[in-house]
Amino acid sequence: MSRKHIFDAEIARNLRLSERYSLLELQVPATAEPFDVQPGQFVEIKVPGSATTYLRRPISICDYDSATRRMTLLIRRAGDGTEALCNLPEWSRISVVGPLGNGFTVPSAGASALLAGGGIGVAPLLLLGKRMLAAGVKVTFLLAARTAEEVLMLDEFRAVGATMVATDDGTMGQKGFAHEHDVMKQRFDLVCTCGPKPMMMGIARKAKATGSPCEVSLENLMACGLGACLCCVEPTLQGNLRACVEGPVFNTSLLLWDI
C-alpha cells in the first residue's frame, strides 16, 4: 500500500461529458511530495461550500501523469456532494487525500487482459489499460452502459486498446448486459472489472467458466477511506477486510461470492 498524501489541488479543467457525468482534471501542486498512482486506487475529496456534505467523497482515479502531475477524476452526479464537485469552477481549489487503497495487478509482457467496466465503473480502467499497454500486455476493453449516450470516454479507451461496447437497449455495440457480450467467451490471462455488483458478479462468473483469473473493484460504502470506520468491510476467506485499505480491488477467489 502506498503512502497517503494530503494536498490542495487546482481544477485545471472541468468538462461536462453528459447530464450525469463530468471529468475533472486536477493539477497537483509542485509543493506536494511526489507520488505515483496504482491503477484502481482512489482519492478522498473534501466538498467545498456544501452545507449538507460532511464527509469527503471517495472518487476513483481515472488517469494520472506523474510527469505533469495531472490527475483526472470521472464523477457521476449522485447527490449533493458530487453535484457540488461537478459545479466547481476551473482553477478553484479542493482538498485531496490519496492515493488510497490497493489497485489492480498489471500482468507481465505478452499476457492478455480484459478490462470490463459499467457506467462510472469505467473510471479506473483507463489508467490500468495505459499501464498494461506500457508493460506489453494485450489489452481489450468492454464498456457497458444503458444507452449509447451513457458510453463514456470511448475515444480515450480506443486509443489504448481494442474496445467493445455493450448497451442494454442496443443503441451501440452489442445489445445486452456486459457478461452477455461475445468477448466473455474468450479466455484471458486476467479479467479486471469495476461497476455495479450484479455486473461484476456476472463478469466473474463468465471469467470462472473460461478459466480466467478475475479481479474486481468493489464499490462498498466508504465513509473515512482510511480503514477506521469499518463501513466498507467485505467478508472474505481471510475474514472481514476493509475495501478502502485491503481493497478496493480483490481477486474473486478471495471473495465469498456465489459464482
PDB file of C-alpha atoms in Angstrom:
ATOM      1  CA  MET A   1       0.000   0.000   0.000  1.00  0.00           C
ATOM      2  CA  SER A   2       1.394   3.400  -0.997  1.00  0.00           C
ATOM      3  CA  ARG A   3       1.929   6.315   1.327  1.00  0.00           C
ATOM      4  CA  LYS A   4      -1.006   8.698   1.757  1.00  0.00           C
ATOM      5  CA  HIS A   5      -0.735  12.387   0.885  1.00  0.00           C
ATOM      6  CA  ILE A   6      -2.955  15.400   1.558  1.00  0.00           C
ATOM      7  CA  PHE A   7      -2.795  18.448  -0.678  1.00  0.00           C
ATOM      8  CA  ASP A   8      -4.850  21.236  -2.215  1.00  0.00           C
ATOM      9  CA  ALA A   9      -5.225  20.742  -5.958  1.00  0.00           C
ATOM     10  CA  GLU A  10      -6.416  23.201  -8.573  1.00  0.00           C
ATOM     11  CA  ILE A  11      -9.118  22.219 -11.043  1.00  0.00           C
ATOM     12  CA  ALA A  12      -7.323  22.719 -14.350  1.00  0.00           C
ATOM     13  CA  ARG A  13     -10.326  21.558 -16.374  1.00  0.00           C
ATOM     14  CA  ASN A  14     -13.969  20.763 -15.657  1.00  0.00           C
ATOM     15  CA  LEU A  15     -15.508  19.016 -18.654  1.00  0.00           C
ATOM     16  CA  ARG A  16     -19.165  18.044 -18.628  1.00  0.00           C
ATOM     17  CA  LEU A  17     -19.457  14.787 -20.566  1.00  0.00           C
ATOM     18  CA  SER A  18     -23.221  14.400 -20.226  1.00  0.00           C
ATOM     19  CA  GLU A  19     -26.113  15.302 -17.969  1.00  0.00           C
ATOM     20  CA  ARG A  20     -24.871  12.849 -15.325  1.00  0.00           C
ATOM     21  CA  TYR A  21     -21.081  12.789 -15.735  1.00  0.00           C
ATOM     22  CA  SER A  22     -18.220  15.280 -15.530  1.00  0.00           C
ATOM     23  CA  LEU A  23     -14.464  14.935 -15.921  1.00  0.00           C
ATOM     24  CA  LEU A  24     -12.300  16.908 -13.502  1.00  0.00           C
ATOM     25  CA  GLU A  25      -8.618  17.364 -14.269  1.00  0.00           C
ATOM     26  CA  LEU A  26      -6.665  18.314 -11.164  1.00  0.00           C
ATOM     27  CA  GLN A  27      -3.255  19.943 -11.020  1.00  0.00           C
ATOM     28  CA  VAL A  28      -1.276  18.515  -8.115  1.00  0.00           C
ATOM     29  CA  PRO A  29       0.858  21.355  -6.704  1.00  0.00           C
ATOM     30  CA  ALA A  30       4.629  21.292  -7.139  1.00  0.00           C
ATOM     31  CA  THR A  31       4.935  21.695  -3.364  1.00  0.00           C
ATOM     32  CA  ALA A  32       3.293  18.311  -2.755  1.00  0.00           C
ATOM     33  CA  GLU A  33       5.623  15.359  -2.228  1.00  0.00           C
ATOM     34  CA  PRO A  34       5.973  13.313  -5.449  1.00  0.00           C
ATOM     35  CA  PHE A  35       3.910  10.126  -5.613  1.00  0.00           C
ATOM     36  CA  ASP A  36       2.748   7.544  -8.104  1.00  0.00           C
ATOM     37  CA  VAL A  37      -0.687   6.008  -8.528  1.00  0.00           C
ATOM     38  CA  GLN A  38      -1.538   2.321  -8.701  1.00  0.00           C
ATOM     39  CA  PRO A  39      -4.431   1.750 -11.152  1.00  0.00           C
ATOM     40  CA  GLY A  40      -7.554   1.109  -9.093  1.00  0.00           C
ATOM     41  CA  GLN A  41      -6.631   3.417  -6.235  1.00  0.00           C
ATOM     42  CA  PHE A  42      -8.869   6.313  -5.217  1.00  0.00           C
ATOM     43  CA  VAL A  43      -8.788   9.706  -3.514  1.00  0.00           C
ATOM     44  CA  GLU A  44     -10.964  11.290  -0.855  1.00  0.00           C
ATOM     45  CA  ILE A  45     -12.204  14.749  -1.861  1.00  0.00           C
ATOM     46  CA  LYS A  46     -13.464  17.406   0.528  1.00  0.00           C
ATOM     47  CA  VAL A  47     -16.574  19.075  -0.909  1.00  0.00           C
ATOM     48  CA  PRO A  48     -16.226  22.861  -0.543  1.00  0.00           C
ATOM     49  CA  GLY A  49     -19.250  25.046   0.063  1.00  0.00           C
ATOM     50  CA  SER A  50     -21.771  22.234   0.649  1.00  0.00           C
ATOM     51  CA  ALA A  51     -23.763  22.581   3.871  1.00  0.00           C
ATOM     52  CA  THR A  52     -25.149  19.040   3.582  1.00  0.00           C
ATOM     53  CA  THR A  53     -21.894  17.190   2.827  1.00  0.00           C
ATOM     54  CA  TYR A  54     -19.893  16.488   5.980  1.00  0.00           C
ATOM     55  CA  LEU A  55     -17.666  13.634   4.821  1.00  0.00           C
ATOM     56  CA  ARG A  56     -15.161  13.512   1.999  1.00  0.00           C
ATOM     57  CA  ARG A  57     -16.233  11.715  -1.164  1.00  0.00           C
ATOM     58  CA  PRO A  58     -14.265   8.693  -2.451  1.00  0.00           C
ATOM     59  CA  ILE A  59     -13.501   9.051  -6.173  1.00  0.00           C
ATOM     60  CA  SER A  60     -11.624   6.538  -8.343  1.00  0.00           C
ATOM     61  CA  ILE A  61      -8.543   7.874 -10.107  1.00  0.00           C
ATOM     62  CA  CYS A  62      -9.247   7.737 -13.829  1.00  0.00           C
ATOM     63  CA  ASP A  63      -5.824   8.839 -15.051  1.00  0.00           C
ATOM     64  CA  TYR A  64      -2.591  10.240 -13.663  1.00  0.00           C
ATOM     65  CA  ASP A  65       0.537  11.627 -15.306  1.00  0.00           C
ATOM     66  CA  SER A  66       3.409  11.742 -12.834  1.00  0.00           C
ATOM     67  CA  ALA A  67       5.440  13.984 -15.165  1.00  0.00           C
ATOM     68  CA  THR A  68       2.854  16.761 -15.431  1.00  0.00           C
ATOM     69  CA  ARG A  69       1.228  15.890 -12.069  1.00  0.00           C
ATOM     70  CA  ARG A  70      -2.214  15.964 -13.662  1.00  0.00           C
ATOM     71  CA  MET A  71      -4.869  13.720 -12.099  1.00  0.00           C
ATOM     72  CA  THR A  72      -8.178  13.002 -13.832  1.00  0.00           C
ATOM     73  CA  LEU A  73     -11.367  12.098 -11.975  1.00  0.00           C
ATOM     74  CA  LEU A  74     -14.602  10.881 -13.552  1.00  0.00           C
ATOM     75  CA  ILE A  75     -17.551  11.949 -11.399  1.00  0.00           C
ATOM     76  CA  ARG A  76     -21.210  10.938 -11.580  1.00  0.00           C
ATOM     77  CA  ARG A  77     -23.835  13.260 -10.169  1.00  0.00           C
ATOM     78  CA  ALA A  78     -25.443  11.150  -7.457  1.00  0.00           C
ATOM     79  CA  GLY A  79     -26.175  13.595  -4.623  1.00  0.00           C
ATOM     80  CA  ASP A  80     -25.377  16.979  -3.145  1.00  0.00           C
ATOM     81  CA  GLY A  81     -21.680  16.214  -2.743  1.00  0.00           C
ATOM     82  CA  THR A  82     -20.931  15.039  -6.266  1.00  0.00           C
ATOM     83  CA  GLU A  83     -23.225  17.733  -7.706  1.00  0.00           C
ATOM     84  CA  ALA A  84     -21.173  20.373  -5.893  1.00  0.00           C
ATOM     85  CA  LEU A  85     -17.920  18.869  -7.184  1.00  0.00           C
ATOM     86  CA  CYS A  86     -19.182  18.842 -10.763  1.00  0.00           C
ATOM     87  CA  ASN A  87     -20.171  22.516 -10.499  1.00  0.00           C
ATOM     88  CA  LEU A  88     -16.806  23.794  -9.216  1.00  0.00           C
ATOM     89  CA  PRO A  89     -15.265  26.467 -11.447  1.00  0.00           C
ATOM     90  CA  GLU A  90     -11.927  25.897 -13.127  1.00  0.00           C
ATOM     91  CA  TRP A  91      -8.864  26.914 -11.087  1.00  0.00           C
ATOM     92  CA  SER A  92     -10.749  26.649  -7.831  1.00  0.00           C
ATOM     93  CA  ARG A  93      -9.034  24.559  -5.137  1.00  0.00           C
ATOM     94  CA  ILE A  94     -10.112  21.328  -3.472  1.00  0.00           C
ATOM     95  CA  SER A  95      -8.557  19.299  -0.670  1.00  0.00           C
ATOM     96  CA  VAL A  96      -7.418  15.822  -1.698  1.00  0.00           C
ATOM     97  CA  VAL A  97      -6.258  12.808   0.329  1.00  0.00           C
ATOM     98  CA  GLY A  98      -4.634   9.942  -1.543  1.00  0.00           C
ATOM     99  CA  PRO A  99      -3.798   7.808  -3.315  1.00  0.00           C
ATOM    100  CA  LEU A 100      -5.690   5.313  -1.149  1.00  0.00           C
ATOM    101  CA  GLY A 101      -6.266   1.563  -1.206  1.00  0.00           C
ATOM    102  CA  ASN A 102      -4.759  -1.176  -3.331  1.00  0.00           C
ATOM    103  CA  GLY A 103      -5.225  -1.488  -7.070  1.00  0.00           C
ATOM    104  CA  PHE A 104      -5.268  -3.967  -9.920  1.00  0.00           C
ATOM    105  CA  THR A 105      -2.494  -6.331 -10.961  1.00  0.00           C
ATOM    106  CA  VAL A 106      -0.519  -5.474 -14.091  1.00  0.00           C
ATOM    107  CA  PRO A 107       0.482  -8.790 -15.752  1.00  0.00           C
ATOM    108  CA  SER A 108       3.798  -9.491 -17.418  1.00  0.00           C
ATOM    109  CA  ALA A 109       4.526  -8.703 -21.054  1.00  0.00           C
ATOM    110  CA  GLY A 110       2.768 -10.959 -23.527  1.00  0.00           C
ATOM    111  CA  ALA A 111      -0.263 -11.571 -21.299  1.00  0.00           C
ATOM    112  CA  SER A 112      -3.817 -10.823 -22.401  1.00  0.00           C
ATOM    113  CA  ALA A 113      -6.260  -8.820 -20.256  1.00  0.00           C
ATOM    114  CA  LEU A 114      -9.931  -7.910 -20.494  1.00  0.00           C
ATOM    115  CA  LEU A 115     -10.913  -4.710 -18.674  1.00  0.00           C
ATOM    116  CA  ALA A 116     -14.703  -4.521 -18.253  1.00  0.00           C
ATOM    117  CA  GLY A 117     -16.495  -1.507 -16.797  1.00  0.00           C
ATOM    118  CA  GLY A 118     -20.089  -0.453 -16.381  1.00  0.00           C
ATOM    119  CA  GLY A 119     -21.179   3.182 -16.010  1.00  0.00           C
ATOM    120  CA  ILE A 120     -18.919   5.082 -13.612  1.00  0.00           C
ATOM    121  CA  GLY A 121     -17.027   1.804 -13.189  1.00  0.00           C
ATOM    122  CA  VAL A 122     -15.035   2.501 -16.346  1.00  0.00           C
ATOM    123  CA  ALA A 123     -13.089   5.194 -14.462  1.00  0.00           C
ATOM    124  CA  PRO A 124     -10.133   3.179 -13.079  1.00  0.00           C
ATOM    125  CA  LEU A 125      -9.768   1.126 -16.263  1.00  0.00           C
ATOM    126  CA  LEU A 126      -8.238   3.890 -18.397  1.00  0.00           C
ATOM    127  CA  LEU A 127      -5.088   4.247 -16.289  1.00  0.00           C
ATOM    128  CA  LEU A 128      -4.980   0.478 -15.859  1.00  0.00           C
ATOM    129  CA  GLY A 129      -5.108  -0.019 -19.621  1.00  0.00           C
ATOM    130  CA  LYS A 130      -2.326   2.507 -20.173  1.00  0.00           C
ATOM    131  CA  ARG A 131      -0.086   0.823 -17.599  1.00  0.00           C
ATOM    132  CA  MET A 132      -0.778  -2.601 -19.086  1.00  0.00           C
ATOM    133  CA  LEU A 133      -0.054  -1.353 -22.620  1.00  0.00           C
ATOM    134  CA  ALA A 134       3.260   0.094 -21.423  1.00  0.00           C
ATOM    135  CA  ALA A 135       4.074  -3.287 -19.834  1.00  0.00           C
ATOM    136  CA  GLY A 136       3.493  -5.145 -23.100  1.00  0.00           C
ATOM    137  CA  VAL A 137       0.089  -6.587 -22.208  1.00  0.00           C
ATOM    138  CA  LYS A 138      -2.548  -7.092 -24.931  1.00  0.00           C
ATOM    139  CA  VAL A 139      -5.493  -5.028 -23.666  1.00  0.00           C
ATOM    140  CA  THR A 140      -9.165  -5.388 -24.579  1.00  0.00           C
ATOM    141  CA  PHE A 141     -11.825  -3.105 -23.106  1.00  0.00           C
ATOM    142  CA  LEU A 142     -15.516  -3.863 -22.612  1.00  0.00           C
ATOM    143  CA  LEU A 143     -17.579  -0.756 -21.860  1.00  0.00           C
ATOM    144  CA  ALA A 144     -21.172  -1.294 -20.720  1.00  0.00           C
ATOM    145  CA  ALA A 145     -23.958   1.257 -20.369  1.00  0.00           C
ATOM    146  CA  ARG A 146     -27.712   1.531 -20.548  1.00  0.00           C
ATOM    147  CA  THR A 147     -27.717   3.539 -23.795  1.00  0.00           C
ATOM    148  CA  ALA A 148     -25.242   4.904 -26.342  1.00  0.00           C
ATOM    149  CA  GLU A 149     -25.463   8.335 -24.689  1.00  0.00           C
ATOM    150  CA  GLU A 150     -24.015   6.872 -21.486  1.00  0.00           C
ATOM    151  CA  VAL A 151     -20.975   5.190 -23.058  1.00  0.00           C
ATOM    152  CA  LEU A 152     -18.135   7.206 -21.555  1.00  0.00           C
ATOM    153  CA  MET A 153     -14.747   8.272 -22.947  1.00  0.00           C
ATOM    154  CA  LEU A 154     -14.929   5.921 -25.927  1.00  0.00           C
ATOM    155  CA  ASP A 155     -12.174   7.662 -27.909  1.00  0.00           C
ATOM    156  CA  GLU A 156      -9.791   7.597 -24.947  1.00  0.00           C
ATOM    157  CA  PHE A 157     -10.245   3.855 -24.494  1.00  0.00           C
ATOM    158  CA  ARG A 158      -9.928   3.138 -28.208  1.00  0.00           C
ATOM    159  CA  ALA A 159      -6.579   4.951 -28.189  1.00  0.00           C
ATOM    160  CA  VAL A 160      -5.259   2.366 -25.710  1.00  0.00           C
ATOM    161  CA  GLY A 161      -6.673  -0.944 -26.942  1.00  0.00           C
ATOM    162  CA  ALA A 162      -9.420  -2.836 -28.758  1.00  0.00           C
ATOM    163  CA  THR A 163     -12.718  -1.602 -27.329  1.00  0.00           C
ATOM    164  CA  MET A 164     -16.019  -3.484 -27.261  1.00  0.00           C
ATOM    165  CA  VAL A 165     -19.334  -1.930 -26.219  1.00  0.00           C
ATOM    166  CA  ALA A 166     -22.487  -3.406 -24.714  1.00  0.00           C
ATOM    167  CA  THR A 167     -25.673  -1.382 -24.208  1.00  0.00           C
ATOM    168  CA  ASP A 168     -28.885  -2.526 -22.597  1.00  0.00           C
ATOM    169  CA  ASP A 169     -31.001  -1.140 -25.437  1.00  0.00           C
ATOM    170  CA  GLY A 170     -28.650  -1.997 -28.304  1.00  0.00           C
ATOM    171  CA  THR A 171     -28.110   1.621 -29.407  1.00  0.00           C
ATOM    172  CA  MET A 172     -24.341   0.989 -29.535  1.00  0.00           C
ATOM    173  CA  GLY A 173     -22.308  -2.170 -29.773  1.00  0.00           C
ATOM    174  CA  GLN A 174     -23.846  -5.488 -28.810  1.00  0.00           C
ATOM    175  CA  LYS A 175     -27.266  -5.449 -27.164  1.00  0.00           C
ATOM    176  CA  GLY A 176     -27.403  -6.870 -23.667  1.00  0.00           C
ATOM    177  CA  PHE A 177     -25.554  -6.847 -20.373  1.00  0.00           C
ATOM    178  CA  ALA A 178     -21.764  -6.858 -20.095  1.00  0.00           C
ATOM    179  CA  HIS A 179     -21.472 -10.504 -19.095  1.00  0.00           C
ATOM    180  CA  GLU A 180     -23.557 -11.474 -22.146  1.00  0.00           C
ATOM    181  CA  HIS A 181     -21.110  -9.951 -24.623  1.00  0.00           C
ATOM    182  CA  ASP A 182     -19.402 -12.378 -27.015  1.00  0.00           C
ATOM    183  CA  VAL A 183     -15.959 -11.321 -25.786  1.00  0.00           C
ATOM    184  CA  MET A 184     -16.736 -13.070 -22.483  1.00  0.00           C
ATOM    185  CA  LYS A 185     -16.480 -16.422 -24.293  1.00  0.00           C
ATOM    186  CA  GLN A 186     -12.730 -15.920 -24.644  1.00  0.00           C
ATOM    187  CA  ARG A 187     -10.104 -16.863 -22.098  1.00  0.00           C
ATOM    188  CA  PHE A 188      -7.807 -14.109 -20.814  1.00  0.00           C
ATOM    189  CA  ASP A 189      -4.775 -14.208 -18.560  1.00  0.00           C
ATOM    190  CA  LEU A 190      -6.574 -11.667 -16.372  1.00  0.00           C
ATOM    191  CA  VAL A 191     -10.038 -10.111 -16.274  1.00  0.00           C
ATOM    192  CA  CYS A 192     -10.441  -6.833 -14.370  1.00  0.00           C
ATOM    193  CA  THR A 193     -13.846  -5.296 -13.748  1.00  0.00           C
ATOM    194  CA  CYS A 194     -15.485  -2.379 -11.970  1.00  0.00           C
ATOM    195  CA  GLY A 195     -19.133  -1.355 -11.857  1.00  0.00           C
ATOM    196  CA  PRO A 196     -22.412  -2.357 -10.207  1.00  0.00           C
ATOM    197  CA  LYS A 197     -22.090  -5.536  -8.150  1.00  0.00           C
ATOM    198  CA  PRO A 198     -24.549  -7.590 -10.281  1.00  0.00           C
ATOM    199  CA  MET A 199     -22.498  -6.730 -13.364  1.00  0.00           C
ATOM    200  CA  MET A 200     -19.217  -7.666 -11.684  1.00  0.00           C
ATOM    201  CA  MET A 201     -20.676 -10.944 -10.431  1.00  0.00           C
ATOM    202  CA  GLY A 202     -21.807 -11.757 -13.970  1.00  0.00           C
ATOM    203  CA  ILE A 203     -18.348 -10.957 -15.350  1.00  0.00           C
ATOM    204  CA  ALA A 204     -16.686 -13.005 -12.587  1.00  0.00           C
ATOM    205  CA  ARG A 205     -18.971 -15.968 -13.292  1.00  0.00           C
ATOM    206  CA  LYS A 206     -18.102 -15.936 -17.009  1.00  0.00           C
ATOM    207  CA  ALA A 207     -14.404 -15.495 -16.242  1.00  0.00           C
ATOM    208  CA  LYS A 208     -14.501 -18.514 -13.949  1.00  0.00           C
ATOM    209  CA  ALA A 209     -16.203 -20.562 -16.657  1.00  0.00           C
ATOM    210  CA  THR A 210     -13.377 -19.803 -19.113  1.00  0.00           C
ATOM    211  CA  GLY A 211     -10.616 -20.298 -16.530  1.00  0.00           C
ATOM    212  CA  SER A 212      -9.695 -16.609 -16.494  1.00  0.00           C
ATOM    213  CA  PRO A 213      -8.456 -15.153 -13.173  1.00  0.00           C
ATOM    214  CA  CYS A 214     -10.612 -12.190 -12.195  1.00  0.00           C
ATOM    215  CA  GLU A 215     -10.106  -9.064 -10.113  1.00  0.00           C
ATOM    216  CA  VAL A 216     -12.972  -6.782  -9.093  1.00  0.00           C
ATOM    217  CA  SER A 217     -13.000  -3.257  -7.707  1.00  0.00           C
ATOM    218  CA  LEU A 218     -15.666  -3.094  -5.003  1.00  0.00           C
ATOM    219  CA  GLU A 219     -17.916  -0.076  -4.633  1.00  0.00           C
ATOM    220  CA  ASN A 220     -18.675  -0.661  -0.946  1.00  0.00           C
ATOM    221  CA  LEU A 221     -19.886   2.351   1.023  1.00  0.00           C
ATOM    222  CA  MET A 222     -16.855   4.250   2.315  1.00  0.00           C
ATOM    223  CA  ALA A 223     -17.024   6.961   4.951  1.00  0.00           C
ATOM    224  CA  CYS A 224     -13.445   7.657   6.054  1.00  0.00           C
ATOM    225  CA  GLY A 225     -11.403   5.958   3.334  1.00  0.00           C
ATOM    226  CA  LEU A 226      -8.674   5.230   5.883  1.00  0.00           C
ATOM    227  CA  GLY A 227      -9.893   1.984   7.454  1.00  0.00           C
ATOM    228  CA  ALA A 228     -11.111   3.469  10.731  1.00  0.00           C
ATOM    229  CA  CYS A 229     -14.909   3.464  10.429  1.00  0.00           C
ATOM    230  CA  LEU A 230     -15.327  -0.117   9.083  1.00  0.00           C
ATOM    231  CA  CYS A 231     -18.280   0.917   6.884  1.00  0.00           C
ATOM    232  CA  CYS A 232     -16.786  -0.808   3.831  1.00  0.00           C
ATOM    233  CA  VAL A 233     -15.960  -4.214   5.344  1.00  0.00           C
ATOM    234  CA  GLU A 234     -16.211  -7.141   2.897  1.00  0.00           C
ATOM    235  CA  PRO A 235     -16.485 -10.770   4.110  1.00  0.00           C
ATOM    236  CA  THR A 236     -13.707 -12.883   2.564  1.00  0.00           C
ATOM    237  CA  LEU A 237     -11.940 -16.203   3.025  1.00  0.00           C
ATOM    238  CA  GLN A 238      -9.457 -14.259   5.166  1.00  0.00           C
ATOM    239  CA  GLY A 239     -12.186 -12.766   7.353  1.00  0.00           C
ATOM    240  CA  ASN A 240     -13.637  -9.270   7.171  1.00  0.00           C
ATOM    241  CA  LEU A 241     -11.402  -6.990   5.092  1.00  0.00           C
ATOM    242  CA  ARG A 242     -11.722  -3.249   4.574  1.00  0.00           C
ATOM    243  CA  ALA A 243     -12.385  -2.294   0.969  1.00  0.00           C
ATOM    244  CA  CYS A 244     -10.701   1.089   1.451  1.00  0.00           C
ATOM    245  CA  VAL A 245      -7.441  -0.407   2.784  1.00  0.00           C
ATOM    246  CA  GLU A 246      -7.073  -4.059   1.749  1.00  0.00           C
ATOM    247  CA  GLY A 247      -9.091  -3.260  -1.392  1.00  0.00           C
ATOM    248  CA  PRO A 248     -10.940  -1.849  -3.208  1.00  0.00           C
ATOM    249  CA  VAL A 249      -9.532  -4.403  -5.651  1.00  0.00           C
ATOM    250  CA  PHE A 250      -9.837  -8.082  -4.726  1.00  0.00           C
ATOM    251  CA  ASN A 251      -9.280 -11.309  -6.604  1.00  0.00           C
ATOM    252  CA  THR A 252     -12.630 -13.100  -6.799  1.00  0.00           C
ATOM    253  CA  SER A 253     -11.006 -16.274  -5.470  1.00  0.00           C
ATOM    254  CA  LEU A 254     -10.848 -14.486  -2.113  1.00  0.00           C
ATOM    255  CA  LEU A 255     -14.471 -13.316  -2.030  1.00  0.00           C
ATOM    256  CA  LEU A 256     -17.472 -15.240  -0.716  1.00  0.00           C
ATOM    257  CA  TRP A 257     -19.490 -14.565  -3.856  1.00  0.00           C
ATOM    258  CA  ASP A 258     -21.808 -17.251  -5.196  1.00  0.00           C
ATOM    259  CA  ILE A 259     -20.265 -17.574  -8.643  1.00  0.00           C
TER     260      ILE A 259
END
